[in-house]
XYZ file of C-alpha atoms in Angstrom:
565
model
C -137.136 18.099 -100.066
C -133.680 17.414 -97.748
C -132.388 15.747 -100.658
C -132.489 18.475 -102.910
C -131.143 21.087 -100.453
C -127.744 17.549 -100.329
C -126.923 18.116 -103.574
C -126.948 21.996 -103.936
C -124.909 21.650 -100.003
C -122.632 19.242 -101.972
C -122.185 21.066 -105.531
C -121.371 24.280 -103.173
C -118.368 22.414 -100.731
C -117.120 20.829 -104.965
C -116.682 24.636 -106.115
C -115.090 25.282 -103.158
C -112.567 23.222 -103.579
C -112.855 23.612 -107.492
C -111.528 27.123 -106.972
C -108.903 25.893 -104.460
C -107.057 24.191 -106.996
C -107.172 27.621 -109.276
C -104.427 29.804 -110.120
C -105.709 33.519 -111.476
C -104.813 35.165 -114.499
C -101.734 37.509 -114.381
C -100.991 40.965 -116.315
C -98.317 43.398 -117.074
C -98.969 45.083 -114.527
C -97.587 43.016 -112.385
C -94.177 43.662 -113.389
C -92.010 45.521 -114.534
C -89.159 45.564 -117.120
C -85.845 47.239 -116.611
C -84.712 48.490 -119.057
C -87.855 48.985 -121.303
C -87.206 48.517 -124.517
C -84.273 45.174 -124.027
C -81.488 46.691 -124.730
C -77.390 44.947 -126.112
C -74.109 45.197 -124.053
C -71.463 42.981 -125.120
C -73.671 40.832 -126.507
C -75.779 39.730 -123.540
C -79.748 41.317 -123.870
C -79.548 41.931 -119.694
C -83.102 42.012 -118.484
C -84.826 42.905 -114.285
C -87.915 42.062 -114.090
C -90.103 43.169 -111.634
C -92.602 41.357 -110.496
C -95.939 40.605 -107.443
C -97.901 38.545 -107.224
C -101.479 40.338 -105.500
C -103.543 40.326 -103.257
C -104.666 36.158 -102.078
C -103.647 34.828 -104.941
C -100.688 32.665 -104.271
C -102.623 29.190 -102.603
C -100.669 28.613 -99.775
C -100.012 24.579 -101.077
C -98.669 26.559 -104.544
C -95.958 26.635 -106.437
C -95.344 28.813 -109.576
C -92.171 28.745 -111.362
C -92.199 31.974 -113.696
C -90.314 31.384 -116.955
C -88.543 34.228 -118.903
C -88.955 34.073 -122.403
C -87.528 35.967 -125.365
C -89.450 35.166 -128.929
C -88.326 37.147 -132.319
C -88.452 36.423 -135.869
C -87.130 31.694 -136.535
C -86.243 31.278 -132.526
C -86.440 31.885 -128.633
C -84.373 32.014 -126.323
C -85.523 30.630 -122.904
C -84.145 32.623 -119.641
C -83.467 31.074 -116.098
C -86.640 30.127 -114.034
C -86.752 31.154 -110.289
C -89.810 29.853 -108.174
C -92.278 30.795 -105.878
C -93.606 28.297 -103.174
C -96.762 29.749 -101.052
C -97.114 29.851 -97.526
C -97.885 25.446 -96.458
C -94.685 23.768 -99.240
C -92.154 22.809 -98.275
C -88.909 24.398 -99.660
C -86.580 26.365 -100.301
C -88.170 28.828 -102.766
C -88.979 32.765 -101.719
C -92.171 32.233 -100.104
C -95.272 34.524 -100.638
C -97.694 35.430 -98.323
C -101.528 34.337 -100.039
C -103.318 37.409 -97.170
C -100.274 40.346 -98.680
C -98.565 38.998 -101.860
C -95.728 39.894 -102.522
C -92.796 41.371 -104.633
C -89.578 39.388 -106.382
C -86.516 40.353 -108.650
C -85.699 38.436 -111.809
C -82.054 39.724 -113.176
C -81.923 37.458 -116.877
C -79.395 37.646 -120.211
C -79.875 36.758 -123.216
C -77.096 35.718 -126.007
C -77.539 38.309 -127.974
C -78.862 37.848 -132.045
C -79.648 40.742 -135.164
C -83.288 39.052 -135.051
C -83.889 40.269 -131.294
C -84.428 44.199 -132.230
C -88.334 42.670 -133.715
C -88.806 40.718 -130.601
C -91.665 40.282 -127.492
C -90.735 39.872 -123.702
C -93.123 37.035 -122.313
C -93.429 35.883 -118.893
C -94.772 31.633 -119.091
C -95.826 29.751 -115.165
C -95.774 26.324 -114.896
C -97.388 25.850 -111.814
C -99.141 23.381 -108.661
C -101.148 23.975 -106.117
C -101.046 20.923 -104.110
C -99.723 18.419 -106.714
C -102.193 19.036 -109.322
C -100.938 20.951 -112.515
C -102.277 24.249 -112.907
C -102.889 26.274 -115.927
C -101.293 30.314 -115.940
C -101.830 32.253 -118.794
C -98.750 33.800 -120.166
C -97.936 36.721 -119.850
C -96.126 39.807 -123.122
C -93.871 42.329 -120.768
C -91.810 43.720 -123.203
C -90.910 45.243 -126.721
C -87.797 44.529 -128.562
C -83.759 44.999 -128.557
C -82.279 48.065 -128.566
C -78.825 47.302 -130.223
C -77.192 50.175 -130.907
C -73.930 49.532 -129.430
C -73.914 47.210 -132.152
C -72.890 50.098 -134.428
C -69.347 49.431 -133.200
C -68.528 47.170 -135.656
C -68.909 49.803 -138.008
C -67.639 52.720 -136.160
C -64.352 50.561 -135.230
C -63.599 51.692 -138.901
C -63.352 54.691 -138.928
C -60.762 54.220 -135.642
C -57.045 55.982 -136.361
C -54.936 53.167 -137.169
C -51.048 52.780 -135.780
C -48.748 54.067 -138.101
C -45.370 52.932 -137.776
C -43.747 56.419 -138.286
C -39.882 56.126 -140.485
C -37.116 57.032 -138.525
C -36.582 59.898 -140.845
C -34.571 63.795 -140.678
C -33.134 65.574 -143.696
C -30.689 67.162 -141.052
C -28.727 64.579 -138.195
C -26.057 66.221 -136.024
C -23.234 64.778 -135.625
C -20.227 64.812 -133.065
C -16.724 64.185 -133.460
C -14.104 64.097 -130.071
C -10.237 63.975 -130.535
C -7.697 64.825 -128.312
C -4.361 65.589 -127.265
C -3.126 64.812 -123.930
C -0.160 66.607 -122.452
C 2.879 66.180 -120.068
C 3.140 67.222 -116.228
C 3.393 71.312 -116.400
C 3.976 71.647 -120.215
C 1.352 72.608 -122.682
C 3.351 72.026 -126.159
C 1.826 69.751 -128.441
C 4.115 66.314 -129.122
C 3.915 65.359 -133.155
C 3.221 61.639 -131.390
C -0.009 63.349 -129.948
C -0.887 64.118 -133.239
C -0.178 61.179 -134.972
C -2.988 59.154 -132.285
C -6.345 57.671 -133.346
C -8.724 59.715 -132.428
C -6.260 63.081 -133.880
C -5.878 61.525 -137.198
C -9.951 60.944 -137.790
C -10.346 64.377 -136.852
C -8.652 66.067 -139.249
C -9.811 62.924 -141.487
C -13.309 64.521 -140.980
C -12.367 68.110 -141.670
C -11.105 66.662 -145.198
C -14.398 65.129 -145.631
C -16.544 68.179 -144.898
C -14.891 69.713 -147.426
C -14.403 66.618 -149.756
C -18.457 66.446 -149.288
C -20.018 70.527 -148.870
C -23.905 69.001 -149.785
C -23.605 65.722 -147.934
C -21.648 67.136 -144.153
C -22.277 70.928 -142.613
C -19.716 72.645 -140.509
C -21.082 73.323 -137.691
C -18.995 74.888 -134.508
C -15.534 73.389 -132.447
C -15.463 72.871 -129.339
C -12.241 73.361 -127.163
C -12.198 72.184 -123.884
C -8.806 72.385 -121.833
C -7.319 70.860 -118.046
C -4.897 70.762 -115.888
C -4.825 67.523 -112.621
C -5.595 68.831 -109.608
C -2.606 68.204 -108.096
C -0.469 71.076 -108.461
C -1.257 74.647 -106.480
C -4.404 76.295 -107.546
C -2.526 79.112 -109.925
C -0.227 77.123 -110.854
C -2.890 75.011 -112.784
C -5.516 77.808 -113.863
C -2.265 79.026 -115.696
C -0.955 75.636 -117.068
C -4.624 75.298 -118.249
C -5.077 78.201 -119.721
C -1.645 77.678 -121.782
C -3.191 74.443 -123.128
C -6.199 76.045 -124.324
C -4.306 78.958 -126.947
C -1.548 75.852 -127.616
C -4.600 73.132 -128.347
C -7.147 76.159 -130.471
C -3.622 76.743 -132.851
C -3.940 73.060 -133.186
C -7.473 73.635 -134.643
C -6.968 76.797 -136.156
C -3.767 75.487 -138.516
C -5.976 72.481 -139.407
C -9.046 74.771 -140.351
C -6.854 77.179 -142.278
C -5.278 73.854 -144.213
C -8.657 72.383 -145.308
C -10.463 75.571 -146.309
C -12.870 75.787 -144.136
C -14.606 78.030 -141.385
C -15.982 77.565 -138.730
C -16.533 79.352 -134.875
C -14.236 78.027 -132.121
C -15.710 78.218 -128.658
C -12.759 78.179 -126.012
C -12.919 77.347 -122.844
C -10.398 75.518 -119.451
C -10.328 74.243 -116.442
C -8.035 74.531 -113.875
C -8.437 71.294 -111.995
C -10.691 69.080 -113.211
C -11.696 67.201 -110.140
C -14.858 66.227 -112.198
C -12.784 64.430 -114.954
C -10.364 62.812 -111.611
C -13.655 61.612 -109.758
C -15.507 60.152 -112.868
C -10.927 57.790 -113.918
C -11.243 56.581 -109.876
C -15.232 55.981 -109.612
C -14.367 53.650 -112.947
C -10.663 52.022 -111.905
C -9.602 49.523 -110.255
C -8.059 50.549 -106.894
C -8.912 48.508 -103.739
C -9.712 51.498 -101.871
C -11.456 54.004 -104.575
C -14.228 54.607 -102.485
C -12.454 55.510 -99.246
C -10.299 57.737 -101.979
C -13.597 59.502 -103.687
C -15.297 60.205 -100.240
C -11.887 61.531 -98.076
C -11.380 64.038 -101.447
C -15.141 65.331 -101.238
C -15.255 66.009 -97.699
C -11.966 69.054 -98.814
C -13.949 72.330 -100.033
C -10.874 74.138 -99.872
C -8.680 74.212 -103.107
C -5.066 74.120 -101.488
C -6.486 71.633 -99.342
C -7.619 68.653 -102.086
C -5.317 69.004 -103.288
C -2.641 68.183 -100.913
C -4.952 65.662 -100.252
C -3.969 64.130 -103.713
C -0.678 64.740 -103.618
C -0.216 62.570 -100.824
C -2.405 59.874 -102.024
C -0.568 60.251 -105.001
C 2.647 59.513 -103.272
C 0.598 55.941 -101.633
C -1.276 54.990 -104.668
C 1.556 54.615 -107.415
C -1.792 54.068 -110.061
C -2.928 57.212 -108.968
C 0.189 59.388 -110.343
C 0.632 56.882 -112.711
C -2.339 55.924 -114.483
C -5.587 58.862 -113.405
C -4.337 61.921 -113.243
C -1.769 62.262 -116.673
C -5.078 61.051 -118.331
C -6.260 64.703 -117.114
C -3.289 66.701 -118.463
C -5.257 67.170 -122.235
C -6.984 69.311 -123.862
C -10.726 67.463 -125.728
C -11.378 68.673 -128.952
C -15.224 67.819 -130.522
C -16.097 68.990 -134.008
C -19.992 69.523 -133.969
C -21.012 68.228 -137.872
C -24.264 67.499 -139.817
C -25.115 64.851 -142.608
C -27.488 66.482 -144.850
C -29.827 64.625 -146.242
C -31.296 64.946 -149.184
C -34.668 67.031 -149.551
C -38.334 66.102 -149.812
C -38.110 66.964 -153.952
C -35.064 64.955 -154.489
C -37.065 61.900 -152.579
C -39.527 61.379 -154.415
C -37.512 62.530 -157.748
C -35.136 59.617 -156.617
C -38.465 57.555 -155.959
C -39.282 57.940 -159.439
C -36.004 57.740 -160.922
C -34.255 54.463 -158.753
C -35.712 53.463 -155.402
C -33.114 50.872 -155.085
C -30.680 53.797 -153.669
C -32.932 55.414 -151.568
C -32.531 53.815 -147.499
C -36.159 52.234 -145.629
C -36.431 55.073 -144.098
C -35.840 57.890 -146.881
C -38.503 55.244 -148.911
C -40.804 55.526 -145.620
C -40.597 59.136 -145.943
C -41.444 59.127 -148.621
C -45.301 58.630 -148.520
C -46.156 60.744 -146.262
C -45.518 63.134 -148.715
C -48.909 62.423 -150.746
C -52.554 62.009 -149.076
C -52.650 59.822 -152.032
C -53.672 56.339 -150.828
C -53.109 54.701 -154.201
C -49.381 56.465 -153.889
C -48.815 55.485 -150.835
C -49.207 52.379 -151.178
C -47.399 52.085 -154.244
C -44.230 53.294 -152.240
C -45.184 50.748 -149.047
C -44.964 47.882 -151.929
C -41.913 48.677 -152.972
C -40.724 49.419 -149.193
C -41.088 45.375 -148.840
C -39.957 44.618 -151.687
C -36.923 45.582 -151.504
C -36.490 46.015 -147.182
C -38.663 42.660 -147.008
C -37.038 42.390 -143.094
C -38.242 45.476 -141.689
C -42.053 45.541 -140.403
C -43.139 48.402 -140.861
C -44.268 48.966 -144.256
C -46.633 45.597 -143.736
C -48.219 47.228 -141.178
C -48.760 50.447 -143.505
C -50.321 48.406 -145.752
C -51.906 46.952 -144.099
C -53.751 50.434 -142.175
C -54.509 51.287 -145.811
C -56.758 48.261 -146.392
C -58.099 48.832 -143.618
C -58.866 52.633 -143.903
C -60.450 51.218 -147.547
C -62.548 48.070 -145.664
C -61.411 45.436 -146.477
C -60.597 44.033 -143.602
C -59.199 39.859 -145.089
C -56.361 42.115 -146.871
C -55.343 44.574 -143.628
C -55.286 41.357 -141.454
C -53.207 39.557 -144.546
C -50.357 42.399 -144.314
C -50.948 43.106 -140.817
C -50.037 39.137 -139.597
C -46.983 39.886 -142.367
C -46.363 42.417 -139.773
C -46.356 40.692 -137.245
C -43.988 37.567 -138.225
C -41.354 40.529 -138.119
C -42.150 42.179 -134.874
C -43.998 42.570 -131.698
C -44.156 46.823 -132.155
C -47.306 48.607 -129.911
C -48.138 49.744 -133.252
C -48.301 46.691 -134.077
C -49.977 44.808 -131.768
C -52.753 48.997 -131.698
C -53.642 47.364 -135.113
C -54.117 43.456 -133.973
C -56.316 44.989 -131.369
C -57.976 47.196 -133.729
C -58.650 44.364 -136.011
C -60.565 42.014 -133.943
C -62.751 44.383 -132.301
C -64.764 45.337 -135.483
C -64.348 40.908 -136.114
C -66.344 40.824 -133.080
C -62.407 38.909 -131.347
C -62.907 40.361 -128.100
C -59.993 37.764 -126.315
C -57.730 38.696 -129.005
C -58.562 41.862 -128.823
C -57.789 42.056 -125.507
C -54.431 39.586 -125.979
C -53.394 42.544 -128.403
C -54.254 45.279 -126.671
C -51.996 44.542 -123.740
C -48.942 44.289 -125.293
C -49.835 48.167 -126.959
C -49.072 50.088 -124.248
C -46.604 52.159 -126.279
C -48.785 52.973 -129.056
C -49.927 56.715 -129.574
C -53.858 55.513 -130.413
C -53.427 52.989 -127.379
C -56.381 54.770 -125.308
C -58.668 54.873 -128.687
C -58.486 51.106 -129.473
C -59.203 51.044 -125.473
C -62.264 53.155 -126.019
C -63.134 50.909 -128.788
C -62.600 47.830 -127.398
C -64.669 48.755 -123.870
C -67.896 49.814 -126.519
C -67.525 46.072 -127.096
C -67.479 45.352 -123.033
C -70.372 47.061 -122.293
C -68.296 49.619 -120.134
C -69.507 52.949 -121.897
C -68.581 55.588 -118.759
C -65.159 54.392 -119.426
C -65.159 53.940 -123.220
C -65.824 58.089 -123.336
C -63.874 58.369 -121.227
C -60.679 56.816 -123.179
C -62.178 58.270 -126.383
C -62.362 61.879 -125.175
C -61.486 64.324 -127.813
C -60.859 61.416 -130.492
C -63.871 63.114 -132.874
C -64.270 59.861 -134.429
C -67.795 57.088 -135.143
C -66.351 55.886 -132.282
C -66.407 58.562 -129.708
C -69.555 59.112 -130.271
C -70.851 55.736 -130.472
C -69.441 55.962 -126.658
C -71.386 58.679 -125.694
C -74.617 57.788 -127.528
C -74.167 54.930 -125.345
C -72.909 56.385 -122.429
C -75.869 59.431 -122.972
C -73.452 62.256 -123.179
C -75.136 63.629 -125.964
C -73.697 67.402 -126.031
C -70.199 65.616 -126.000
C -71.535 62.505 -129.001
C -72.874 65.494 -130.651
C -69.257 67.717 -130.866
C -67.237 64.452 -131.209
C -70.044 64.146 -134.501
C -69.589 67.882 -136.003
C -66.039 67.544 -135.147
C -64.828 64.266 -137.362
C -62.740 64.670 -139.767
C -63.739 61.782 -143.083
C -67.755 61.844 -142.026
C -69.598 58.495 -143.651
C -72.428 56.909 -143.199
C -71.997 56.205 -139.694
C -71.480 59.041 -138.867
C -74.978 60.564 -140.628
C -76.497 57.042 -138.997
C -76.127 57.487 -135.107
C -76.153 61.386 -136.021
C -80.137 60.388 -136.570
C -80.260 58.341 -133.385
C -78.705 60.960 -131.023
C -81.462 63.147 -132.696
C -83.889 60.327 -132.117
C -82.894 61.014 -128.590
C -83.557 65.059 -128.347
C -86.208 64.521 -129.570
C -86.077 65.993 -133.310
C -87.574 65.203 -135.386
C -86.929 66.409 -138.792
C -82.985 66.832 -137.890
C -83.510 62.233 -137.142
C -85.103 62.513 -140.435
C -81.958 64.799 -142.831
C -79.482 62.614 -140.986
C -81.070 59.217 -141.293
C -81.944 60.079 -145.235
C -78.222 61.098 -145.776
C -77.192 57.862 -143.980
C -79.947 55.337 -146.135
C -78.513 57.782 -149.446
C -74.327 56.554 -149.124
C -75.098 53.076 -147.690
C -78.326 51.746 -148.334
C -78.163 49.164 -145.798
C -78.960 51.072 -142.999
C -82.625 51.161 -143.766
C -83.791 47.796 -143.549
C -81.596 48.805 -140.288
C -83.750 52.046 -139.775
C -86.969 49.976 -140.224
C -86.467 47.925 -136.805
C -84.111 49.775 -134.672
C -86.162 51.000 -132.072
C -83.848 53.978 -131.788
C -86.369 55.810 -133.840
C -89.863 53.628 -132.214
C -91.351 57.560 -132.260
C -90.581 57.566 -136.112
C -92.095 54.550 -137.208
C -95.836 56.720 -137.766
C -94.145 58.559 -139.636
C -95.526 59.432 -142.785
C -91.588 60.170 -143.785
C -89.579 58.136 -141.754
C -92.283 55.145 -143.512
C -91.443 56.221 -147.269
C -87.547 56.115 -146.307
C -87.286 52.904 -145.327
C -89.815 50.743 -147.093
């Protein structure tokens, strides 16, 4: 009887010791994963795991290491482990109370691969109680990864590229100036002045305009006469007026000889104080700053004239070189160079494109909406003007818009070899984004600040970097697939709907984004109809949609199943 009692006590002690060395199971209820489902951001799957060890779970001599593992078909990704310890363990891990349990937070990030769309997140455990290893069953805590931001590879194809514009102007305003100088206190036009280079060029231009009135158009002449500011104001005023009269008469005579008519705008300035200041400032006079400062102190014309005369006496250079230059009449001829009309440019391209300038050729490409015709014009431009980068850049645009990235990159490489213009750099950045080369995109965009589509490219880059709110701001008003994608990712569903409705060239990606937006806003029938349209335009969306957790609520719908089977 006594032997049996000893055996019972020993058995009970053994059971107690054995149970002390075990840890119980943990369930999914002990964990919360954020976000759930998980979401790809900038080619990573970031997750925050909040866990709790329940009361009387963590033995005082236990150490538990929690290891997140994301499993998918064909592989798995192991996350960063975290270790926890009981109250009697000597170590630096977070301590968990046996009596009350404890909460903990783990942050992890997995490198994204497409297979993670169908995946499961498990927590596995490495546990010891004292020196003995104990088994804690793994726990599944989350399902699948949403990878909507990876649609950037497709939405960026719809982005606006940077065009290298022509500088063609059909009417180019030109000016030609001539000058007649006068002797002191005189208004007579001297024959020596009429033989000056500027006057001869003036007369020649009148003849050229007469000879080619189709290409050149006279648009008025301005005559401005002056007197130097070293005489009495009343005298100078009359003198300047007389000089206006003689110079205007000369101009009228030349117009008559050339059989041309135009308006002559006549004016005179009694004291050319502005001209005096400019000439003194540009001179090598030793004390020119003092001269200008002293003269600026006098506002009264007569006092200023007295000071000018005094200074002229003291500084012979003023009297010999500065003041004579102010006794003049300036003649300004305004005329226009008239270029070819749109029809003439198109006709010339068809007959002999080599007679067109590079600006006319680049402009010719803007006169058609046919992509093939544009391509032909740009190719001809590269043949005739191989050193100009713009045609190569614009050929890269056309290829990119057609989806031929390799061809687009080839043209852009040729453009970049000739110029580092902002539009070339903007396109380099956009092409790099489409190919997933974010580092290259950042380097190129840093040199593209002058490009018209700079903000749009930066918005696409911010999507790639996971900065969704900033991307939505950059792309505001762009009305492209990328703009809508950024707004969806930033949860601006009203803005996304407006952007999608305004996409100029809606395609399969546009419809797929509309389907996602409808699914997120619980519009199942709208989601299905847009998804059907996307698949009809691009069959590759069928396989994506079948695994896309954006449509998780539709997975059991028979219409959805029929669409993606």
